[in-house]
CSV table of C-alpha atoms in Angstrom, one decimal:
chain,number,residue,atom,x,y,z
A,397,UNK,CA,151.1,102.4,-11.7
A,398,UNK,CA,154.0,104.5,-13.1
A,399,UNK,CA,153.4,104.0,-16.7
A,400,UNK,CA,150.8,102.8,-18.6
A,401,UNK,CA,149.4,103.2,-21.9
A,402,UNK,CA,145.5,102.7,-21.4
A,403,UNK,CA,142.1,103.2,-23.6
A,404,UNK,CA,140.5,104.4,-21.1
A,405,UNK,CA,139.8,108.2,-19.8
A,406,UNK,CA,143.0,109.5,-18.0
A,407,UNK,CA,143.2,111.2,-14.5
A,408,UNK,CA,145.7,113.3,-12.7
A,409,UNK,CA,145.4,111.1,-9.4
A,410,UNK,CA,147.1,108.0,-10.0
A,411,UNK,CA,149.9,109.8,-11.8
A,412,UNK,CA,150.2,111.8,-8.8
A,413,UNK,CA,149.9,109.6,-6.6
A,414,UNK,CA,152.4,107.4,-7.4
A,415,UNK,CA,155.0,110.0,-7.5
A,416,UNK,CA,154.4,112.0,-4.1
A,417,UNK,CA,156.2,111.7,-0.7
A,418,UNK,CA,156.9,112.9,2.3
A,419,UNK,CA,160.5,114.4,0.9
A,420,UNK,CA,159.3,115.9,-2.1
A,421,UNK,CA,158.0,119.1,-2.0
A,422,UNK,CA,157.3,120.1,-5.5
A,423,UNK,CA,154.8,118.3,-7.9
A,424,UNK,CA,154.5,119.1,-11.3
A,425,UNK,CA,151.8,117.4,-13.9
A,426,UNK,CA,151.6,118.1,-17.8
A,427,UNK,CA,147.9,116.8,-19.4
A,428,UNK,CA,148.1,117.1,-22.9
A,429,UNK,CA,144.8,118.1,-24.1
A,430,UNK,CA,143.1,117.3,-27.5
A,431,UNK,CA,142.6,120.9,-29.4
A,432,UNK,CA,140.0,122.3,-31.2
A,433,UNK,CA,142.5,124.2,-34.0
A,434,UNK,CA,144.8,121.1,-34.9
A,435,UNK,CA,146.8,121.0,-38.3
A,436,UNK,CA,143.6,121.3,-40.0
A,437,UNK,CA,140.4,123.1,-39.1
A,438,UNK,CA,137.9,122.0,-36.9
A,439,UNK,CA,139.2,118.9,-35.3
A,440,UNK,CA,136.3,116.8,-34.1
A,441,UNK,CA,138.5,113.7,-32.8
A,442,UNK,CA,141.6,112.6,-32.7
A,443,UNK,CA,142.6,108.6,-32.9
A,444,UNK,CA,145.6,107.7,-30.8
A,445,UNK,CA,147.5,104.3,-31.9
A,446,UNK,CA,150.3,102.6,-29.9
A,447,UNK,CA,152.9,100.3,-30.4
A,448,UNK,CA,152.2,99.4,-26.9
A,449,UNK,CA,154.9,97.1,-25.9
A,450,UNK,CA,157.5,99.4,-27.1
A,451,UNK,CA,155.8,102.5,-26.2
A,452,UNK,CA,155.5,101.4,-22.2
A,453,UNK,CA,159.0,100.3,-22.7
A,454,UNK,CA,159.6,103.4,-24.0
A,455,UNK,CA,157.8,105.4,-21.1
A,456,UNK,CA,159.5,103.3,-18.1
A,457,UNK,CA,163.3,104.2,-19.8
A,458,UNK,CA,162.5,107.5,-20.3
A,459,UNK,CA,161.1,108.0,-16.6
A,460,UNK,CA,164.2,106.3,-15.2
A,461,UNK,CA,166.2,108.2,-17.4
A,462,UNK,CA,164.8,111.3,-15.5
A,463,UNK,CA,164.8,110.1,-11.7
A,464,UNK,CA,168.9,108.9,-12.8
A,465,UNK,CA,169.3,112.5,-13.9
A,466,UNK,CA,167.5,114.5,-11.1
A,467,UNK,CA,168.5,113.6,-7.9
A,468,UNK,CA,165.1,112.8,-5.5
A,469,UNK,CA,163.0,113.0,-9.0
A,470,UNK,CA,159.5,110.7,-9.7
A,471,UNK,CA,158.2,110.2,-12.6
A,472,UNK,CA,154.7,108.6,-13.8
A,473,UNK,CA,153.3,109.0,-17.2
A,474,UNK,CA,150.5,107.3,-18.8
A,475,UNK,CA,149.0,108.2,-21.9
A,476,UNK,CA,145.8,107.1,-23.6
A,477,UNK,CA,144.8,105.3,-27.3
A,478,UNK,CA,142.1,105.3,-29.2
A,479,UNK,CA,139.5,108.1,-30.1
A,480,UNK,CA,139.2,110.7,-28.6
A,481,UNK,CA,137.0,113.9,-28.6
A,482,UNK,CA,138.1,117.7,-28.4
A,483,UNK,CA,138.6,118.7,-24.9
A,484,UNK,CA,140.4,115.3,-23.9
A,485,UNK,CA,143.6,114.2,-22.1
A,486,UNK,CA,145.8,111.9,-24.4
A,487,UNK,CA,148.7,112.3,-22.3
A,488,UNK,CA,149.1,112.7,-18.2
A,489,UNK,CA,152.8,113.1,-16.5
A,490,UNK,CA,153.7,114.0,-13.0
A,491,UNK,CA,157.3,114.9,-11.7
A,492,UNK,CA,157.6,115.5,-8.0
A,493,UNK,CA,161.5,116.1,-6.0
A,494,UNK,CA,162.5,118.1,-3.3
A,495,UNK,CA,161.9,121.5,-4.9
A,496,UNK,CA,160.4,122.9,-7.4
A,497,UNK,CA,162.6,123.8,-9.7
A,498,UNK,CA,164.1,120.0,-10.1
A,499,UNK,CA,160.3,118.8,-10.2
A,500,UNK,CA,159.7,121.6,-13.3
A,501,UNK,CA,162.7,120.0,-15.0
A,502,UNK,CA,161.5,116.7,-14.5
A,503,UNK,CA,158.2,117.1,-16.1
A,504,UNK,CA,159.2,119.2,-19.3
A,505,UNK,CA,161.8,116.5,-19.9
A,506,UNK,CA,159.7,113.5,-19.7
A,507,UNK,CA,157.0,115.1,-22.3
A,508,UNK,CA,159.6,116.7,-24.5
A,509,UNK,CA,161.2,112.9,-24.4
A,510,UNK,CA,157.9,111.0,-25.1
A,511,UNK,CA,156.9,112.8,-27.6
A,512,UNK,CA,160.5,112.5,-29.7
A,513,UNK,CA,160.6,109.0,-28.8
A,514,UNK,CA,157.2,106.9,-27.9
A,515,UNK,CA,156.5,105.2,-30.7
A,516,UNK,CA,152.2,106.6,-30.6
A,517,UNK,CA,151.1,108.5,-33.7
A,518,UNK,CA,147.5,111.1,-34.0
A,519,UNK,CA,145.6,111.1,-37.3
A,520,UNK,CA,143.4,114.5,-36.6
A,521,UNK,CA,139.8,113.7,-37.9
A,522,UNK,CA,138.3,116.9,-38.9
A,523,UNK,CA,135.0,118.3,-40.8
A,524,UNK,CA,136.8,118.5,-44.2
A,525,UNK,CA,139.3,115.6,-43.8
A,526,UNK,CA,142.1,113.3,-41.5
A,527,UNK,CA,145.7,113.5,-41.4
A,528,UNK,CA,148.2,111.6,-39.3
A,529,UNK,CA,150.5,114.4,-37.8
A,530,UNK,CA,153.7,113.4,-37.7
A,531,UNK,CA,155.3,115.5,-35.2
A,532,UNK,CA,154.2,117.8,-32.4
A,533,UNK,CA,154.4,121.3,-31.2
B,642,UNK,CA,163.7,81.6,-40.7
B,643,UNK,CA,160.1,83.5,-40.3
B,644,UNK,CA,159.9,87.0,-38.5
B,645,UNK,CA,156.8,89.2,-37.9
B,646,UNK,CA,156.7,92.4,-39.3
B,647,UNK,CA,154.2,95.2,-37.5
B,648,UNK,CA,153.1,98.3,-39.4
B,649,UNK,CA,151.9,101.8,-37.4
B,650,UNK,CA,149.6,104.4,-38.2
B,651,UNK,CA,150.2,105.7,-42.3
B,652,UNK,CA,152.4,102.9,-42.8
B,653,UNK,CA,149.6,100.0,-41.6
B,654,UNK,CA,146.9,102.1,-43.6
B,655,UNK,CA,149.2,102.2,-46.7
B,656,UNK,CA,149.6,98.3,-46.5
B,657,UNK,CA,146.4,97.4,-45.6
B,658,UNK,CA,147.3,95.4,-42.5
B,659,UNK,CA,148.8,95.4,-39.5
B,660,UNK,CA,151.4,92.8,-39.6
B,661,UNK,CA,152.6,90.3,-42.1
B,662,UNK,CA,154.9,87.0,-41.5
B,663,UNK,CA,157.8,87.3,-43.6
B,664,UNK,CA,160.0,84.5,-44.6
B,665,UNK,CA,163.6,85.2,-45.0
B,666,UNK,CA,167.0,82.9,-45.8
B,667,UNK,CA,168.7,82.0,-42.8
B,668,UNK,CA,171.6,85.1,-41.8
B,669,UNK,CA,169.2,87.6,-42.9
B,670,UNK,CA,169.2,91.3,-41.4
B,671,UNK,CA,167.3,94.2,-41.5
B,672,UNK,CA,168.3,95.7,-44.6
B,673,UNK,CA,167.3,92.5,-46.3
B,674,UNK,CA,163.8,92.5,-44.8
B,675,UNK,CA,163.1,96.2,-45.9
B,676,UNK,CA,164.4,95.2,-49.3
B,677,UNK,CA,161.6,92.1,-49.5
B,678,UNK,CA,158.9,94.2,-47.7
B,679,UNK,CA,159.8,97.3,-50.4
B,680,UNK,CA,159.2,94.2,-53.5
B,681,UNK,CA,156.5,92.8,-51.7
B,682,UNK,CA,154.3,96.1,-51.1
B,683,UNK,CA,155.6,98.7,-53.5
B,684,UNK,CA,152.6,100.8,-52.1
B,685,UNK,CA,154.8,101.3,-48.7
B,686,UNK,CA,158.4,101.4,-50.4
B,687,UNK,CA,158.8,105.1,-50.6
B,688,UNK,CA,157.8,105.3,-47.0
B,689,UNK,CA,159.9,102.9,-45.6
B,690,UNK,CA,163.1,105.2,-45.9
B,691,UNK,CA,161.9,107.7,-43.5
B,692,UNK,CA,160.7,104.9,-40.9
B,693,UNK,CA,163.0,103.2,-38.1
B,694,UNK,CA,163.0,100.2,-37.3
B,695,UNK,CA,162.7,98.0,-33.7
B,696,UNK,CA,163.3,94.6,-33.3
B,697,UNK,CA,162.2,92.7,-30.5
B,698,UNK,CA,161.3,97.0,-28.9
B,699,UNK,CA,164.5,98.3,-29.6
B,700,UNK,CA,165.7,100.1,-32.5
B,701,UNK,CA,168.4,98.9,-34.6
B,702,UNK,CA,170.2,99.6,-37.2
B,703,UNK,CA,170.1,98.2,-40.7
B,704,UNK,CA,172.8,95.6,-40.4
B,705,UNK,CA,171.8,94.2,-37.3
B,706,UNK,CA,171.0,90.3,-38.3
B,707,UNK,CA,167.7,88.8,-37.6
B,708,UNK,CA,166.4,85.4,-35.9
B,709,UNK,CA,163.8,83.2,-36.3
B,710,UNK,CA,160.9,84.4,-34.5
B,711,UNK,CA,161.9,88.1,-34.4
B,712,UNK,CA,159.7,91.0,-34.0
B,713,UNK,CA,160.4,93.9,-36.5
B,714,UNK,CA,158.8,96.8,-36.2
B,715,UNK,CA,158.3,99.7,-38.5
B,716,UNK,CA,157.8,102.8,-36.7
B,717,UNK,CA,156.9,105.7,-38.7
B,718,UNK,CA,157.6,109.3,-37.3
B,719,UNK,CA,156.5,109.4,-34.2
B,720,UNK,CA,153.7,112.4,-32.2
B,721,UNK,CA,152.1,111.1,-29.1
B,722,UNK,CA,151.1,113.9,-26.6
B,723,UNK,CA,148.8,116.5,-28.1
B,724,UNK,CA,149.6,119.9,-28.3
C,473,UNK,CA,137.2,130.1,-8.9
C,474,UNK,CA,140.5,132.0,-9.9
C,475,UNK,CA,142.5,133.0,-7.2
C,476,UNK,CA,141.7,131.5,-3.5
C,477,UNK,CA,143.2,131.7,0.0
C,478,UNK,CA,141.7,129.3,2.0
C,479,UNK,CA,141.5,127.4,5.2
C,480,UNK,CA,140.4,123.7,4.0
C,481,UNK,CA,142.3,121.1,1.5
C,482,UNK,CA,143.2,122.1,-1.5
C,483,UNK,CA,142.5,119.7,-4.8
C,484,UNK,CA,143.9,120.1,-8.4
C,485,UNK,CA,140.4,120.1,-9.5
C,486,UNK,CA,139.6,123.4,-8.9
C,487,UNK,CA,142.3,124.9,-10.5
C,488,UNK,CA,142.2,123.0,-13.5
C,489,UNK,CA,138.8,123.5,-14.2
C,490,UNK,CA,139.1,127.0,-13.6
C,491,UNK,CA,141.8,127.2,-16.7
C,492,UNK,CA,141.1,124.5,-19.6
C,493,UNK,CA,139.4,125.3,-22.5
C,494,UNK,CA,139.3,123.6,-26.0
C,495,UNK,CA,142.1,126.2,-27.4
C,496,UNK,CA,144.5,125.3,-24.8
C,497,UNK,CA,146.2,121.7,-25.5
C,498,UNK,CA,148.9,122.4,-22.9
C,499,UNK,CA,148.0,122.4,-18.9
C,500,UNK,CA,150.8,122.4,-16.7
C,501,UNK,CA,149.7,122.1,-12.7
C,502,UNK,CA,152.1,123.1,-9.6
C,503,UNK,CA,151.6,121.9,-6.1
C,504,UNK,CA,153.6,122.6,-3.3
C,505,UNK,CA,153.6,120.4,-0.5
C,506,UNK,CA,155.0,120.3,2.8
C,507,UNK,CA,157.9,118.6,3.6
C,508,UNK,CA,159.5,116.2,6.4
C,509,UNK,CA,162.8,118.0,5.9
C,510,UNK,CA,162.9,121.7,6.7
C,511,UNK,CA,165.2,124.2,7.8
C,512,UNK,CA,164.6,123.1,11.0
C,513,UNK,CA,165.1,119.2,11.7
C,514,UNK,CA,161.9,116.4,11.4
C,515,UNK,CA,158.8,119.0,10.5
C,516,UNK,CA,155.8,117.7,12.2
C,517,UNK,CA,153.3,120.9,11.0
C,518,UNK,CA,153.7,124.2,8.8
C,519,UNK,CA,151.5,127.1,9.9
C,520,UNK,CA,150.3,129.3,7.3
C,521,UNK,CA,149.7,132.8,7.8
C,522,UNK,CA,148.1,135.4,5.0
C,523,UNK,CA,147.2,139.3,5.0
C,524,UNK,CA,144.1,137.5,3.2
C,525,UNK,CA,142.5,140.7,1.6
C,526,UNK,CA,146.2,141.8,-0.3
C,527,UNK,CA,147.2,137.6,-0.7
C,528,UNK,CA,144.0,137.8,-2.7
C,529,UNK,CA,144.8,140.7,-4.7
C,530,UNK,CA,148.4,140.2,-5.3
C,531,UNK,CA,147.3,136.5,-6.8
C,532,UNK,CA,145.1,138.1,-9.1
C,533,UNK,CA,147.4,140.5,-10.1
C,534,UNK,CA,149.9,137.9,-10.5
C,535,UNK,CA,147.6,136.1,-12.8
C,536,UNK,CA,146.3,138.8,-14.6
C,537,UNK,CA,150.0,140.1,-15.7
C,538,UNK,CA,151.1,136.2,-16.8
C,539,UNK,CA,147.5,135.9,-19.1
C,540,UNK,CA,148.8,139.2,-20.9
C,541,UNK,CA,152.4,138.4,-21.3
C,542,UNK,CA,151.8,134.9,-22.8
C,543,UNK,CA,148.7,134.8,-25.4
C,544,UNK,CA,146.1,132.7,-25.2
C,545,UNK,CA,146.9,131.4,-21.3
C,546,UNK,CA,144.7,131.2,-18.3
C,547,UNK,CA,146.1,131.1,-15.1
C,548,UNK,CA,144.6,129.8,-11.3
C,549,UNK,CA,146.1,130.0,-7.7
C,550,UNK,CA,144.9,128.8,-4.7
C,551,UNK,CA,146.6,129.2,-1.4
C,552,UNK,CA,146.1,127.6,1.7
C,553,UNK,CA,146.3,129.2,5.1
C,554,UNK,CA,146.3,127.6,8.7
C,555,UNK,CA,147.9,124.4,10.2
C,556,UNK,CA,149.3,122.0,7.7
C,557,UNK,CA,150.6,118.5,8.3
C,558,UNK,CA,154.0,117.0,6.6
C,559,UNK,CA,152.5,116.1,3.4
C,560,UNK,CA,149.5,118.1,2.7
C,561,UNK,CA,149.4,120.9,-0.1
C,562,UNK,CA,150.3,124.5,0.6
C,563,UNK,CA,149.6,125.6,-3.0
C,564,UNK,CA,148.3,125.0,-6.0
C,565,UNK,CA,148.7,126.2,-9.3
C,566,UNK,CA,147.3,125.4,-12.8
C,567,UNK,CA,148.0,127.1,-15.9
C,568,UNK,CA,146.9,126.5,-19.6
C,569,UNK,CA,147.8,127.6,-22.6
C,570,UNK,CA,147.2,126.8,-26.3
C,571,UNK,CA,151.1,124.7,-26.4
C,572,UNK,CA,153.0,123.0,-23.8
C,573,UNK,CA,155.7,125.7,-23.6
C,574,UNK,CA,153.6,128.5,-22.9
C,575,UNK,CA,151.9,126.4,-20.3
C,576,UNK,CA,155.2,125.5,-18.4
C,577,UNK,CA,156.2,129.1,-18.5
C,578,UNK,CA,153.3,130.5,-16.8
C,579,UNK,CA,152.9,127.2,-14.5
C,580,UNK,CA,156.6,128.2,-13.2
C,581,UNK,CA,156.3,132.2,-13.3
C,582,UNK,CA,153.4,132.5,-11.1
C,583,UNK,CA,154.4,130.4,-8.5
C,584,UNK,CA,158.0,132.1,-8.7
C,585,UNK,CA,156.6,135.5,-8.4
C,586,UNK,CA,153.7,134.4,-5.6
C,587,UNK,CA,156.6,133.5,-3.6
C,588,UNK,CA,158.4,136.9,-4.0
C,589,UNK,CA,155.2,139.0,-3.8
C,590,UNK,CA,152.4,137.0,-1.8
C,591,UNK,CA,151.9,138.6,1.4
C,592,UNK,CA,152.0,135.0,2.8
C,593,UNK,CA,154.4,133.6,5.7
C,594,UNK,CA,155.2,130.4,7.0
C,595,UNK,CA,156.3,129.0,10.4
C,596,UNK,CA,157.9,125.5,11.1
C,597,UNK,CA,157.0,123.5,14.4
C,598,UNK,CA,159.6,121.0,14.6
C,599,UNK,CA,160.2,118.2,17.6
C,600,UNK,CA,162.9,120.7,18.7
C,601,UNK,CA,161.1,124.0,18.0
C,602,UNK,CA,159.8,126.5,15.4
C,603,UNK,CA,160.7,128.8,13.2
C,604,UNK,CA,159.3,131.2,10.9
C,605,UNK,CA,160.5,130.6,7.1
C,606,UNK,CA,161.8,134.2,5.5
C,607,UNK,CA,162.7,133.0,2.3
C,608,UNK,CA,162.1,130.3,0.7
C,609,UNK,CA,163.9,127.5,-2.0
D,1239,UNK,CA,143.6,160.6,12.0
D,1240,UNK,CA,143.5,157.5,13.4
D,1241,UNK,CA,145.3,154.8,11.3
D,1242,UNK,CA,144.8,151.0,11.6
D,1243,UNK,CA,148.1,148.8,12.1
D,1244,UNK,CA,148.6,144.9,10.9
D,1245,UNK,CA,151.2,143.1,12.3
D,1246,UNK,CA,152.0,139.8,10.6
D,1247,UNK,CA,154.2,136.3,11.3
D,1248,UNK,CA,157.4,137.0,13.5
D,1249,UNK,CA,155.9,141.1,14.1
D,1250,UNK,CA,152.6,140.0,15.5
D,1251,UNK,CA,154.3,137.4,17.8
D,1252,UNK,CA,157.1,140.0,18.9
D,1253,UNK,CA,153.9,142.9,19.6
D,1254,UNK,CA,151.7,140.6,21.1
D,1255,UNK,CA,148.9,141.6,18.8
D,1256,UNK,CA,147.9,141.6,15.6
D,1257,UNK,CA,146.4,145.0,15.1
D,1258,UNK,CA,146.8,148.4,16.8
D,1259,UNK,CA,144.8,151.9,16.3
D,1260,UNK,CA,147.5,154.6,16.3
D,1261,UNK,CA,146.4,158.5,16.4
D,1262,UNK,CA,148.5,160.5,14.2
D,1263,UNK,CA,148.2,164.4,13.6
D,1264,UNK,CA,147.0,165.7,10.1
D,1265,UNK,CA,149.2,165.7,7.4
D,1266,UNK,CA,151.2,162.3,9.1
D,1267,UNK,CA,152.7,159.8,6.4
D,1268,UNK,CA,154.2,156.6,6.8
D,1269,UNK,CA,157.6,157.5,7.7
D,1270,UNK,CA,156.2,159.0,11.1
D,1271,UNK,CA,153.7,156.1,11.4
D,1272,UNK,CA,156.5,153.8,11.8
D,1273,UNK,CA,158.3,156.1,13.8
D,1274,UNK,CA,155.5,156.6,16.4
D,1275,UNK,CA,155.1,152.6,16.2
D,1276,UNK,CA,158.7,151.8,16.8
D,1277,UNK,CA,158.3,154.6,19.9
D,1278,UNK,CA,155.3,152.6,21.1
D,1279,UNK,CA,156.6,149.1,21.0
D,1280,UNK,CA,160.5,149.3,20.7
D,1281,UNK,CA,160.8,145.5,20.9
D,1282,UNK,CA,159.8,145.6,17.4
D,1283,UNK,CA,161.4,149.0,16.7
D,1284,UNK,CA,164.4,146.6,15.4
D,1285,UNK,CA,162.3,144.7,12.5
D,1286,UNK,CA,160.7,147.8,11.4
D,1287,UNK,CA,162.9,148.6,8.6
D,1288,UNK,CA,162.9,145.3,7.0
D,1289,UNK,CA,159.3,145.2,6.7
D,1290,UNK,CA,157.7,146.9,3.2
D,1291,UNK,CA,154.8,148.9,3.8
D,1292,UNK,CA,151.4,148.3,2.6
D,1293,UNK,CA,148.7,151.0,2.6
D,1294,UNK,CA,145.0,149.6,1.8
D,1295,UNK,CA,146.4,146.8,0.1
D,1296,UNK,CA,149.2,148.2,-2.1
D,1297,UNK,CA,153.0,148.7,-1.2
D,1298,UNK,CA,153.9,152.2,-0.6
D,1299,UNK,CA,157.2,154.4,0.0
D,1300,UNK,CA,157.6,156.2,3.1
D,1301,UNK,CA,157.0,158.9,2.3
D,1302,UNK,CA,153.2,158.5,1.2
D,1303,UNK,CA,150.7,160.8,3.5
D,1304,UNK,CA,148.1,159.0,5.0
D,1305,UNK,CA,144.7,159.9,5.3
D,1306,UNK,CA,142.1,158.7,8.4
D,1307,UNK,CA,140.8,155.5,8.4
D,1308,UNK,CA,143.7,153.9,6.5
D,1309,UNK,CA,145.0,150.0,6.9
D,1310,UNK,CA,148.8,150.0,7.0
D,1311,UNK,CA,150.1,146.7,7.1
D,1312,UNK,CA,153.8,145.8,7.8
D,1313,UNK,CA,155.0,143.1,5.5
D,1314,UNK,CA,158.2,141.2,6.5
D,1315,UNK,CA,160.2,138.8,3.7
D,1316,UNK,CA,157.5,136.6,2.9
D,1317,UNK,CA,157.6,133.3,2.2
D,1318,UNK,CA,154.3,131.3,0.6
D,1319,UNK,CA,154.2,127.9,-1.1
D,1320,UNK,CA,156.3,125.3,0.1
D,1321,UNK,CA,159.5,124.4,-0.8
């Protein structure tokens, strides 16, 4: 599965494994982790929501987008709603292409375009409060 | 004509649901449903500048005209990823 | 474990866990994998060769300068050595750091700088013949 | 003193080995090391010079005296990863 948005704990292997081959050489992944030191102290959890039609509509563009742009390029990405605890993966993405610098290129863009562009928000639940962070570092 | 409107993350917790069915005169567009939604839930009106809006999964702009059975969704700024 | 040069498969696993940690949000993985298309025609197998004892050191020296230049990242290498088929990983690298950026800069730098400095060396066997790699792309 | 030689890749195939002991008078460094190697085994007296030079592990410069029991190792371009 190239794109999926799931509640479920997330894996590097089916991302990867949907973008390998025998003429790509170079395979980059992003997992975005759930911190410790958010926007406010002590994070404890961190509740992903989804518009998830639009944000797996989102996804698939944005990773055809990239394999239209970067000759030989794959690109999965599947990222994860709900709550989740400190330590984490809300977000998975694998690029693989020919060499390794396309295959680089390929996985910065797709995170840097999900997260201008999926439509998934975070409310940080901490000790001492919640906030829903509205954009990302 | 009836359309469904869906509300994310501040914006659902601000209204206190996460959709509404809103009834609009036929020829009715976007502008015309924030303007009703802004009356209906004054709670959300101030936030509802700063959000953009999908119909049907794609974002449109505030002239685009609506149909019956349309799906408009309110999408506050977005921050999926984590760090 | 850090830094590896080794004569069995290689896994993401290793590397990752060797790296995370609930500061670092960002984790950016590189694997390099062999390839049907080489400089010579229809690769069947890549034979690795290391001077194991300096590979080793030069990794970890690798590692060590990246983790000082960017704050707050962790970086793992492993290497693999021997008889690989089309396909199967040569290396693998995982680096974390407390934001995405960070984490894509030391993903890329150390397996820029293992290639220029790793006293590794490859050979192609082709259908039509072999040849050893002196640079690579 | 009696130095120990490593010949990697395309080296170790064209010398037919992949180590040597070489004897070397007191006071030898590298530069006469490779000289005496290239005197030895002139079919890969032509590679020598694009091969660094690693002494117990680190590079070195020619002219860096060696002392008994060293590992030199002859590097050529190297090439690790994959593509």
């Amino acid at each position: 599965m190239r794109i999926a948005v799931l509640e479920s704990p997330l894996d590097l292997g089916p991302v990867v494994g949907a973008v390998v081959g025998i003429d790509r050489g170079g395979l980059v992944t992003f997992t975005g982790l759930v911190r410790r030191k958010g926007r406010i102290p002590d994070v404890v959890r961190l509740e992903y929501e989804a518009y998830r039609t639009m944000a797996e509509k989102v996804l698939e563009q944005i990773a055809d987008e990239i394999e239209r742009e970067i000759g030989g390029a794959r690109v999965a990405i599947h990222h994860r709603v709900g709550s989740l605890a400190v330590g984490e993966a809300a977000v998975v993405v694998a690029a693989a292409a020919p060499h390794r610098a396309e295959a680089f290129t390929a996985c910065r863009a797709a995170i840097d375009r999900l997260k201008q562009r999926a439509p998934i928000w975070k409310k940080e639940i901490g000790e001492s409060g919640a906030a829903w962070i509205e954009d990302c570092c | 004509m009836r359309v469904t409107i869906l509300y994310f993350a501040n914006l659902r917790e601000r209204r206190g649901a996460a959709s509404d069915l809103l009834d609009l005169p036929p020829g009715g567009d976007v502008a015309m449903a924030l303007a009703t939604i802004a009356k209906l839930h004054p709670g959300i009106a101030a936030q509802l500048p700063h959000a953009q809006v999908a119909v049907n999964l794609a974002l449109v702009a505030a002239t685009t005209p609506l149909s019956d059975g349309d799906e408009l969704a309110l999408i506050p700024p977005v921050s999926g990823g984590a760090s």
